[in-house]
Short mmCIF file of C-alpha atoms and ligand atoms in Angstrom, two decimals:
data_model
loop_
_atom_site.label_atom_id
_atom_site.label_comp_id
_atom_site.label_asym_id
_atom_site.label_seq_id
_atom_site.Cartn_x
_atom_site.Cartn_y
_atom_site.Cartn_z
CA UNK A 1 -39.27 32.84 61.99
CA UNK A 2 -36.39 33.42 64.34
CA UNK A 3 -32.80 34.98 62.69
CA UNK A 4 -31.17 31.37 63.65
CA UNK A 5 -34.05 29.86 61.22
CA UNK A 6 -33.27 32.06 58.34
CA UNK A 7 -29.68 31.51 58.40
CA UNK A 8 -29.82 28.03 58.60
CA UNK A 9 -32.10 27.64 55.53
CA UNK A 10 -29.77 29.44 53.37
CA UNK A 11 -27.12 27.32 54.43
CA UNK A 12 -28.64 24.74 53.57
CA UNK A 13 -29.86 26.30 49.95
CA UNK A 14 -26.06 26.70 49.57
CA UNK A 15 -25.33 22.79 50.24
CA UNK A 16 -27.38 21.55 47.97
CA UNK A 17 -26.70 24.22 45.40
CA UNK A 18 -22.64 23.07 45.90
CA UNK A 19 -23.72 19.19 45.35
CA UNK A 20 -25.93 19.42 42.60
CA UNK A 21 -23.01 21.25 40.70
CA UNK A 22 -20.52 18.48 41.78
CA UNK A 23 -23.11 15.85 40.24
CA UNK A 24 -23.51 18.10 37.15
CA UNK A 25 -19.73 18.46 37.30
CA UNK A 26 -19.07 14.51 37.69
CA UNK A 27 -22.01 13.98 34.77
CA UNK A 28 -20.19 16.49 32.37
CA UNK A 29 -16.48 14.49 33.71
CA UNK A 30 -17.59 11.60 32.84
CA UNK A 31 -19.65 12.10 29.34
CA UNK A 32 -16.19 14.05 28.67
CA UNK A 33 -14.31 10.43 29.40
CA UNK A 34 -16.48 8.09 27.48
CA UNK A 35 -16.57 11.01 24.23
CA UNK A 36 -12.43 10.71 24.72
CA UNK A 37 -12.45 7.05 25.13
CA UNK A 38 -11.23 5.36 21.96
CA UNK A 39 -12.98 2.18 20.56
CA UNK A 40 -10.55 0.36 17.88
CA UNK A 41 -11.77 -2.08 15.39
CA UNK A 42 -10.04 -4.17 13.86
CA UNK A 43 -11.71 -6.44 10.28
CA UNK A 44 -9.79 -8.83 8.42
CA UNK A 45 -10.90 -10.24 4.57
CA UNK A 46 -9.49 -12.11 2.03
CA UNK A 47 -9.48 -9.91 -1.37
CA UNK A 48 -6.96 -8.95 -3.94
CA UNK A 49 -5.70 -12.54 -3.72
CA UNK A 50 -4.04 -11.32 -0.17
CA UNK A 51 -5.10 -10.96 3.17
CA UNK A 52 -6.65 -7.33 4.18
CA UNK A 53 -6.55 -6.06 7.48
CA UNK A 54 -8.09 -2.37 8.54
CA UNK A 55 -7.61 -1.32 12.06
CA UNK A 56 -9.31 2.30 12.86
CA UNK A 57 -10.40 4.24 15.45
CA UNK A 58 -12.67 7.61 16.41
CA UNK A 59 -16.43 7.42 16.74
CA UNK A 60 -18.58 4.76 18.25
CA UNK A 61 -17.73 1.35 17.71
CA UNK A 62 -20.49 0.47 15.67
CA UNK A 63 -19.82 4.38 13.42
CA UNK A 64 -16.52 2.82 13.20
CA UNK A 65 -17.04 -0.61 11.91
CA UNK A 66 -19.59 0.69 9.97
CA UNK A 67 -17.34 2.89 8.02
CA UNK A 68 -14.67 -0.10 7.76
CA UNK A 69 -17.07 -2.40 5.91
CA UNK A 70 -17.53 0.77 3.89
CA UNK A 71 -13.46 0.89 2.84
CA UNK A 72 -14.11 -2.78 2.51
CA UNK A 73 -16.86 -2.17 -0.04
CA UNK A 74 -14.11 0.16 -1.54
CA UNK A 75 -11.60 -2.57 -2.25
CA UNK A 76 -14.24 -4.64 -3.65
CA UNK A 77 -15.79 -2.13 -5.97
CA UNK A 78 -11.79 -1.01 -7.08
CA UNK A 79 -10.89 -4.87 -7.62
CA UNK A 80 -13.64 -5.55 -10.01
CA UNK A 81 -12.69 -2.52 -12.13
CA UNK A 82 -8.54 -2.85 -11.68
CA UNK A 83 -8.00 -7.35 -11.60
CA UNK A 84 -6.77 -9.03 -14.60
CA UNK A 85 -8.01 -12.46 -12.74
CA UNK A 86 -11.65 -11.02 -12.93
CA UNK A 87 -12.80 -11.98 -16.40
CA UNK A 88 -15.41 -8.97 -17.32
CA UNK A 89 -12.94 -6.32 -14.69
CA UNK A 90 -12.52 -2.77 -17.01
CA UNK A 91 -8.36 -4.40 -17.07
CA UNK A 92 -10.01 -7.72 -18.68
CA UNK A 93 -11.92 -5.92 -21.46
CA UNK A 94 -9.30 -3.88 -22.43
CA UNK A 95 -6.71 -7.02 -22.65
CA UNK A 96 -9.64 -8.50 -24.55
CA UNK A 97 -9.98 -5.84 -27.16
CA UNK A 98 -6.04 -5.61 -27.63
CA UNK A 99 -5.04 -4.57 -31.20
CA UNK A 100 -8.66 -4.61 -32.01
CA UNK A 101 -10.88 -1.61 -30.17
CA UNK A 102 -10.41 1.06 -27.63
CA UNK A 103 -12.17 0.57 -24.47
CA UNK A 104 -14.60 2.81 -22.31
CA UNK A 105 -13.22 3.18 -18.81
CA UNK A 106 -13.86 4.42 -15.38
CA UNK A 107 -12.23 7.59 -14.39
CA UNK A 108 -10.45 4.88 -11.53
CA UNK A 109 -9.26 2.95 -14.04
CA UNK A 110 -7.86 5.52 -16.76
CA UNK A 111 -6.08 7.81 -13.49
CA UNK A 112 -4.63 4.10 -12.10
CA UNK A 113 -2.85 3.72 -16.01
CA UNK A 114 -1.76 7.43 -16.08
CA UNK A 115 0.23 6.61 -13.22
CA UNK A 116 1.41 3.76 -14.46
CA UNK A 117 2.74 5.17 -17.43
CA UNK A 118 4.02 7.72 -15.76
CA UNK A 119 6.38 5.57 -13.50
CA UNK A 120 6.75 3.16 -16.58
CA UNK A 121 8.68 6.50 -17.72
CA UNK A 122 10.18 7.54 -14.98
CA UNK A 123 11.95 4.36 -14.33
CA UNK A 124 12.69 3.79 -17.84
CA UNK A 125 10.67 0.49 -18.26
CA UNK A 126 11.72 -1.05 -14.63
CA UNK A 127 8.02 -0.42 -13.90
CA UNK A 128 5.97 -1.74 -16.94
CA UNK A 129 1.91 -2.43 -16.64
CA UNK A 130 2.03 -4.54 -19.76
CA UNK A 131 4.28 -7.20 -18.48
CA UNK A 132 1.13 -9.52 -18.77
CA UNK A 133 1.72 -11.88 -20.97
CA UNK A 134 4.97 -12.53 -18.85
CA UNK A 135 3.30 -12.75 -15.93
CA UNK A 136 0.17 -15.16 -17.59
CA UNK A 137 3.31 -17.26 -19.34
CA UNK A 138 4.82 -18.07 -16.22
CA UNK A 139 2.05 -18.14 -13.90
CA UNK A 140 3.85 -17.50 -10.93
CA UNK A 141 1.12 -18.11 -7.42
CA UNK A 142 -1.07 -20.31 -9.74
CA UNK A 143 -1.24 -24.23 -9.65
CA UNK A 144 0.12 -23.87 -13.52
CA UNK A 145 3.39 -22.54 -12.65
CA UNK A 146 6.29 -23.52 -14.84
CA UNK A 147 9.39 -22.48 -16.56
CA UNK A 148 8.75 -21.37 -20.16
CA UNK A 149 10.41 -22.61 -23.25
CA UNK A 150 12.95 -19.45 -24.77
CA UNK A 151 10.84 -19.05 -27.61
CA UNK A 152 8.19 -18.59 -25.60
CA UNK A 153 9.95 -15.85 -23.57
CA UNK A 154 10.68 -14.08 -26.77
CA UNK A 155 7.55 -14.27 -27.88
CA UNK A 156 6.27 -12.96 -24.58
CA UNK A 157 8.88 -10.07 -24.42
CA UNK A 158 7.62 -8.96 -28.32
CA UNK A 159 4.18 -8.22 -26.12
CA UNK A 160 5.57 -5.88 -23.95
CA UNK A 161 5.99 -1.97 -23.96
CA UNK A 162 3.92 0.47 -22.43
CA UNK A 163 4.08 2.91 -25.30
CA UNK A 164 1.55 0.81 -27.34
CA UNK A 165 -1.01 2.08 -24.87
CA UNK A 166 -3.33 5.18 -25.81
CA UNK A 167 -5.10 7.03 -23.67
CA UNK A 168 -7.93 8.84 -24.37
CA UNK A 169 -10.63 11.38 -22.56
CA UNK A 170 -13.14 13.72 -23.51
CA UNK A 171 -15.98 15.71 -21.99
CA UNK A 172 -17.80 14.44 -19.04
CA UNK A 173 -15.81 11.19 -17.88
CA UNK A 174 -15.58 9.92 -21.19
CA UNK A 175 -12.46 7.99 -20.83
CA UNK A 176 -11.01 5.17 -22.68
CA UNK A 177 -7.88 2.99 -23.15
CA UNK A 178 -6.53 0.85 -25.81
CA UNK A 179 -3.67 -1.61 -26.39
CA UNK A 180 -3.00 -1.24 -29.96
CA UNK A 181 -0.90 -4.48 -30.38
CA UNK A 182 -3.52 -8.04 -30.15
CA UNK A 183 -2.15 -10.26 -27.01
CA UNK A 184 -0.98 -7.07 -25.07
CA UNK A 185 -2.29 -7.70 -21.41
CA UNK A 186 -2.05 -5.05 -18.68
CA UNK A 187 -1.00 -6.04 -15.48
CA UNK A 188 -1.25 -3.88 -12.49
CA UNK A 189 -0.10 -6.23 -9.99
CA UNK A 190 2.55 -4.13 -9.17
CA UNK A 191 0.86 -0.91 -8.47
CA UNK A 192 -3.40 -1.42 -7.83
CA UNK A 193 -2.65 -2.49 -4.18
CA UNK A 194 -1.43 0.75 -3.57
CA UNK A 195 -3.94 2.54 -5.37
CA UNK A 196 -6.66 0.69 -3.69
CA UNK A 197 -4.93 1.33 0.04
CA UNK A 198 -5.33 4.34 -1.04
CA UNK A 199 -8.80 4.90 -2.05
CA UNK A 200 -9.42 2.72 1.09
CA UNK A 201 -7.96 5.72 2.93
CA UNK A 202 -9.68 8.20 1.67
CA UNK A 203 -13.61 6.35 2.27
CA UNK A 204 -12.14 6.30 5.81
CA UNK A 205 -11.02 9.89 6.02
CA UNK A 206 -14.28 10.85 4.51
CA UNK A 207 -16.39 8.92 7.11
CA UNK A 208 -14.75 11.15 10.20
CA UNK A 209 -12.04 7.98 11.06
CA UNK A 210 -9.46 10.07 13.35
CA UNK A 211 -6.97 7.25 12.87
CA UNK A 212 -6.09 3.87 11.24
CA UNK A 213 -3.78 1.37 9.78
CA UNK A 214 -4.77 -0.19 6.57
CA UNK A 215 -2.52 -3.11 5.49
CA UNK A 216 -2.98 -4.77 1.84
CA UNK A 217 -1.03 -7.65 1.85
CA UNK A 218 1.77 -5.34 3.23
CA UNK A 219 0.67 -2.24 1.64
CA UNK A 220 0.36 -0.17 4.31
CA UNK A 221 -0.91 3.17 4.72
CA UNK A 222 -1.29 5.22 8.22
CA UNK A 223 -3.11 8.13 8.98
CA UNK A 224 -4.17 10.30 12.32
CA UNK A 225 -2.43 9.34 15.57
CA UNK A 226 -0.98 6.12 16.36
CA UNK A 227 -2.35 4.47 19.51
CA UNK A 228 0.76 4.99 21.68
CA UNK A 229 2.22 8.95 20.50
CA UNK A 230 1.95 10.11 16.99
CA UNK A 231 4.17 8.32 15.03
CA UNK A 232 3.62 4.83 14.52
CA UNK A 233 6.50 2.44 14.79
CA UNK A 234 6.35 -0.16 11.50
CA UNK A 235 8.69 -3.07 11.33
CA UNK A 236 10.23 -4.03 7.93
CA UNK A 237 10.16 -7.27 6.78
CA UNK A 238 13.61 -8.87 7.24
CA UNK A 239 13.99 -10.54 3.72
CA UNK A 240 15.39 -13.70 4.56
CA UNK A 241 13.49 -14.56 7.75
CA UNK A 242 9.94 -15.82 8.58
CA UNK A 243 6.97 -13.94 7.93
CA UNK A 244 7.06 -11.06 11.26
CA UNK A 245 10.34 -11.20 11.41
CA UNK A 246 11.94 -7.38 11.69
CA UNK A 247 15.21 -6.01 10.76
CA UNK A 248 14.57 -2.74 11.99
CA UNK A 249 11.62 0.07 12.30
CA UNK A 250 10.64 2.82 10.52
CA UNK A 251 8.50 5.66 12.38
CA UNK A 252 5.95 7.45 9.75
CA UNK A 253 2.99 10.08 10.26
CA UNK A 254 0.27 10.11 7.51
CA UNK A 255 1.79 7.60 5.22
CA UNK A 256 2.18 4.74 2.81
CA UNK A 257 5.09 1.79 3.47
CA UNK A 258 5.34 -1.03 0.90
CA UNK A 259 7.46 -3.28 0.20
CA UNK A 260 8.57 -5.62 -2.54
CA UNK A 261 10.39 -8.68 -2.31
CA UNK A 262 11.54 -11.93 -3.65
CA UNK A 263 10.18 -13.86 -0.56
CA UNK A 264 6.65 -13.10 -1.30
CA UNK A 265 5.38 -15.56 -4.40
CA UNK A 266 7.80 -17.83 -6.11
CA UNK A 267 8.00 -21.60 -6.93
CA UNK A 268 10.74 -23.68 -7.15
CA UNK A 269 11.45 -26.37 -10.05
CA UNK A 270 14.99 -27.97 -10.34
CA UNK A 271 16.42 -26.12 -7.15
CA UNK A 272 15.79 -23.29 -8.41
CA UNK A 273 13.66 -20.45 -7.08
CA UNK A 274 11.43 -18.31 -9.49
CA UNK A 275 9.81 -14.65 -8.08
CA UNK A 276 7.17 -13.28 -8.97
CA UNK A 277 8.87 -9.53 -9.79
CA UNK A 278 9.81 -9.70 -14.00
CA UNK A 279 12.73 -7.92 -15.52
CA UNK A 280 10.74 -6.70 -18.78
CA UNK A 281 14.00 -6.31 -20.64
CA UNK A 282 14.68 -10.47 -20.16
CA UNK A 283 11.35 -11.89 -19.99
CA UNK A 284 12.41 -13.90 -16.71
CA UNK A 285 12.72 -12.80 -12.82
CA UNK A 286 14.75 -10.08 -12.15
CA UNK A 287 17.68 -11.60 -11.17
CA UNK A 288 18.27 -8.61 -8.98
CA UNK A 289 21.15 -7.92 -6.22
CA UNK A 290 18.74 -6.95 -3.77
CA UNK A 291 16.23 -8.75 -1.58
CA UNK A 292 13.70 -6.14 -0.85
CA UNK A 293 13.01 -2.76 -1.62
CA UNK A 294 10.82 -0.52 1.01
CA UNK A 295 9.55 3.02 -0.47
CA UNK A 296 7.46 5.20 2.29
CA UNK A 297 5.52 8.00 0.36
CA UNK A 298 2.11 10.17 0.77
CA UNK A 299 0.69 7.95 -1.62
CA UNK A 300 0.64 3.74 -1.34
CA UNK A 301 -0.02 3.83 -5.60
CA UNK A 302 3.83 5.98 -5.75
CA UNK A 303 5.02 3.32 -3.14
CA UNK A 304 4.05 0.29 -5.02
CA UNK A 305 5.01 1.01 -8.22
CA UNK A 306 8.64 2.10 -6.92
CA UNK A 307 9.01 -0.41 -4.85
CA UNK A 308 8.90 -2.70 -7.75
CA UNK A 309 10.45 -0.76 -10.27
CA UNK A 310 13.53 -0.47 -7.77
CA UNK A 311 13.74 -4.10 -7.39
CA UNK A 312 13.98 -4.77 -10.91
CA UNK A 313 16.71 -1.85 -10.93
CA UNK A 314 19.01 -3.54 -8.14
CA UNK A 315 21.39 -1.71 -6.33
CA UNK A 316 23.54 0.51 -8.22
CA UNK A 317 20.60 1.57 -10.52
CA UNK A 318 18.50 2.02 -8.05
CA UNK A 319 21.22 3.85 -6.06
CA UNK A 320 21.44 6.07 -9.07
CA UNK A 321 17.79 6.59 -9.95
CA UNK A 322 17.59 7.64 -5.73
CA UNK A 323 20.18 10.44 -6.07
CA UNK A 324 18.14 11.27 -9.15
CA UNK A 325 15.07 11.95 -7.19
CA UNK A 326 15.99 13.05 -3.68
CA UNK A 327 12.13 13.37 -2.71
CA UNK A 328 11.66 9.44 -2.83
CA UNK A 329 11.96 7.15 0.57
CA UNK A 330 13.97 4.04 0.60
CA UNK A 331 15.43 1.24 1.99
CA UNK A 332 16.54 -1.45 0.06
CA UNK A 333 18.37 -4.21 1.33
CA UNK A 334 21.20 -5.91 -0.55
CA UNK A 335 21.40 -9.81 -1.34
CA UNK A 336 24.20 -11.34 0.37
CA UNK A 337 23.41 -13.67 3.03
CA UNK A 338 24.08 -12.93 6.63
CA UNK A 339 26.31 -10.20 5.17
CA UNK A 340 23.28 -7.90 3.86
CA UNK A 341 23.32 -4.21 3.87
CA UNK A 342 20.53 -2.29 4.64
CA UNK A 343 20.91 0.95 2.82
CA UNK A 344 19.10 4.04 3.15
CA UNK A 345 18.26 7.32 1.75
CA UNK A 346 19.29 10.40 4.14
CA UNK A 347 15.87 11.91 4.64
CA UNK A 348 14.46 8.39 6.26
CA UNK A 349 17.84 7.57 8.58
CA UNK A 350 16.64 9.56 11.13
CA UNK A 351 13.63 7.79 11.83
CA UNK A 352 14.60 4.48 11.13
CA UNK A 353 16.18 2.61 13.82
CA UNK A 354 17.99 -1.07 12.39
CA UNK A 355 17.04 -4.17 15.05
CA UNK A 356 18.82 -6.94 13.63
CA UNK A 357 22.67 -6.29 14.30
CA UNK A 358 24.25 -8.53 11.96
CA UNK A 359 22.94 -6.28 9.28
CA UNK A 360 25.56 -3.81 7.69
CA UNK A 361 23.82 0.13 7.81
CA UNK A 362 24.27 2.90 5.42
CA UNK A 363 23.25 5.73 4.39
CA UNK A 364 23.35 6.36 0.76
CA UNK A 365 24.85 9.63 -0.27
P1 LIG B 1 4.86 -6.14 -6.24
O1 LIG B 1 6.31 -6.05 -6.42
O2 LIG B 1 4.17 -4.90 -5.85
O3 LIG B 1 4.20 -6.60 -7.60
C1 LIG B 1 4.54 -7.78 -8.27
C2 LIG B 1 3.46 -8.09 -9.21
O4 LIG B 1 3.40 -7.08 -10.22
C3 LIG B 1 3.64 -9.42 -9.93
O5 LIG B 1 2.92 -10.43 -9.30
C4 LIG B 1 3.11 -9.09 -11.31
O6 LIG B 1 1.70 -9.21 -11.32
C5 LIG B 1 3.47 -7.64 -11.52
N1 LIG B 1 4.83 -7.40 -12.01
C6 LIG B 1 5.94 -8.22 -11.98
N2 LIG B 1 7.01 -7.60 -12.49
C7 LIG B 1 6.60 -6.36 -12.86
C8 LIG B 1 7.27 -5.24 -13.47
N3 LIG B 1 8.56 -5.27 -13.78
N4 LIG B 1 6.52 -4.13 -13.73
C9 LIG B 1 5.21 -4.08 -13.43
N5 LIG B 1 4.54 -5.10 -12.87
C10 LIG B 1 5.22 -6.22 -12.57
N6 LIG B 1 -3.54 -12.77 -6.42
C11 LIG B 1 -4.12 -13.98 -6.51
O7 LIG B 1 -3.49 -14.98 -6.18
N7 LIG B 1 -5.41 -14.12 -6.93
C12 LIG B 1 -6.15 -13.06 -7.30
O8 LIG B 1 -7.32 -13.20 -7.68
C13 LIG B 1 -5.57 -11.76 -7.25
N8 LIG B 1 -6.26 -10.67 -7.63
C14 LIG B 1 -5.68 -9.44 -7.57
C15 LIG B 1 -6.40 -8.32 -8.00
C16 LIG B 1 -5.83 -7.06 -7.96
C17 LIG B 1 -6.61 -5.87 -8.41
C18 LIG B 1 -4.49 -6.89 -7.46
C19 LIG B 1 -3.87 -5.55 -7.38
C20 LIG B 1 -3.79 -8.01 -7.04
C21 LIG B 1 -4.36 -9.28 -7.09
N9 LIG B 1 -3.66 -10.41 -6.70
C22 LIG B 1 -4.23 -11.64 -6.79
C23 LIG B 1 -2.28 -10.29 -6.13
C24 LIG B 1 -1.23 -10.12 -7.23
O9 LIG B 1 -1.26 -11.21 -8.08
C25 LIG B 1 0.16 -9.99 -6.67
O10 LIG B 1 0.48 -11.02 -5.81
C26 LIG B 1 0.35 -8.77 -5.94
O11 LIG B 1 -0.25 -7.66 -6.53
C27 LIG B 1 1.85 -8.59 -5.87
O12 LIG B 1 2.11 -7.69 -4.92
P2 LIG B 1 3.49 -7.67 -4.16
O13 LIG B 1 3.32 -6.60 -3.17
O14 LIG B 1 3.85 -9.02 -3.69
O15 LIG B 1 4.59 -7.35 -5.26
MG1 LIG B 2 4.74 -2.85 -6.19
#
């Protein structure tokens, strides 16, 4: 073999050595790609009495999906303990046995009326889980709705108080509640959609999700990156417009929004319109000065429950209870027509941003 020959053959070993290492390079580009590509799934379901909508992303579409129905599964195991509609739910039994025995409990259900009480406290009754018998009396979103007779209110109102409810726990999840006056009925209404959004978020996290949106009827809770940057852009609810119609947008990072409003369940009976939020002090719907309260928080359950309670409050008390407790979210916007104020607590101003001009803007001090 001549010199020429040699040379040429290890040229030639070097060619192909160059292109299988650009195959092996394009291979390893474009496993890289399809690992970095991101499926989302989205799932909708009726439960809770309210449409549920999960959006997530990270994994393979089928992981992801997968671990959905999983969250899904969630919800439905959560309702069944935490639903006053469900006649044997844990909330059912214990309204059964009212002034009569305590009941055994989950651990879900005993930590979901700890917190209750504990915002029942903290907002001085605005908040109260035993508003059932107002909310059965009235029957606000059933095909039974009316407006009660005044003795009936009383009688109604002489059911309430949150202080009639014992807790109690022992060794090894022995846990058990008990309303001690007969025809008490806990109502968590105002709080279990958060607590579920929340639970919902954690099966999620669990499973690997990178990222999703869980919505719970308008519970929402975000976590990992939104799909354009990392903060996701949520528009509030304008109050006195159609269903997707905005008055501005709040950005939030690993978070629960919720909202509470008038506009959500009523009926109407003489021209008047009847909400579904109580004042527990009157028996009736809070006859409020505000038309919605938004609360963003870590947790949806915190959310929900102050969202409500602040409602009931209306503005100045609310304004009050807010410089109170400088760690809570808020924007609540004020009842008065085209005139209403959106007002909002210092640490959210920054990243809200108000769309609908005709609103009034401040910042409460
Ligand atoms: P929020 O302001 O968060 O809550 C209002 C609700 O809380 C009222 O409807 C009442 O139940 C209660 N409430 C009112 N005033 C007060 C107060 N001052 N303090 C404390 N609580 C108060 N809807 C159906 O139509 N059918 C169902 O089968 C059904 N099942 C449900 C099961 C569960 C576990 C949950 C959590 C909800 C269910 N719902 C059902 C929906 C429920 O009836 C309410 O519509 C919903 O929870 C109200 O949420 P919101 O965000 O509109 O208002
Ligand atoms: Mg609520």
């Amino acid at each position: 073999m001549n010199l020429e020959n040699v040379t040429r053959q290890k040229q030639n070993k070097k060619i192909l050595l160059a292109l299988f290492l650009l195959i092996a390079l394009c291979v390893l580009a474009l496993m890289y790609v399809q690992a970095r590509q991101i499926k989302r799934v989205d799932v909708e379901s009726f439960k809770l009495g309210t449409l549920v909508r999960i959006s997530a992303w990270g994994g393979s579409e089928t992981q992801v999906a997968s671990l959905i129905d999983g969250a899904l599964q969630e919800v439905d195991r959560l309702e069944k303990l935490f639903s006053a509609n469900i006649p044997d739910s844990e909330v059912s039994e214990i309204n059964k046995n009212a002034g009569v025995l305590p009941v055994r409990v989950s651990g879900e259900t005993y930590e979901l009326a700890s917190r209750s009480l504990y915002w029942a406290r903290q907002t001085n009754g605005a908040f109260d889980p035993t508003i059932g018998p107002v909310v059965a009396l009235w029957g606000i979103g059933t095909n039974h709705a009316k407006v009660p007779a005044d003795e009936e209110i009383e009688k109604a109102i002489s059911l309430l108080g949150y202080e009639k409810l014992r807790f109690s726990s022992g060794m090894e999840d022995d846990y058990a509640l008990f309303l001690t006056q007969k025809g008490q009925r806990l109502d968590f209404g105002a709080i279990a959609k958060g607590q579920v959004a929340d639970f919902a978020a954690d099966a999620l996290k669990r499973g690997g999700v990178r990222s999703a949106l869980i919505d719970l009827g308008g519970n929402i809770v975000v976590f990992g990156e939104a799909p354009r940057g990392k903060m996701w852009k949520l528009g509030i609810q304008h109050p006195g417009k159609p269903r997707g119609e905005y008055f501005g947008v709040i950005a939030v990072a690993d978070e629960s929004v919720v909202t509470s409003g008038r506009y959500e369940r009523f009926f109407e009976s003489g021209g008047v319109r009847y909400h579904h939020i109580f004042d527990p002090a009157t028996g009736r719907p809070s006859q409020s000065d505000l038309s919605s309260v938004t609360i963003v928080d870590k947790r949806s359950a915190d959310a929900d429950a102050l969202s409500t309670a602040l409602f009931v409050m209306g503005l100045r008390k609310a304004a009050e209870f807010l410089k109170q407790n400088p760690e809570i979210n808020a924007i609540l916007v004020s009842d008065e027509g085209e005139k209403s104020c959106v007002y909002i607590t210092q640490n959210l101003a920054p990243r809200f941003s108000l769309s609908n001009k005709t609103m009034r803007f401040e910042v409460l001090e």
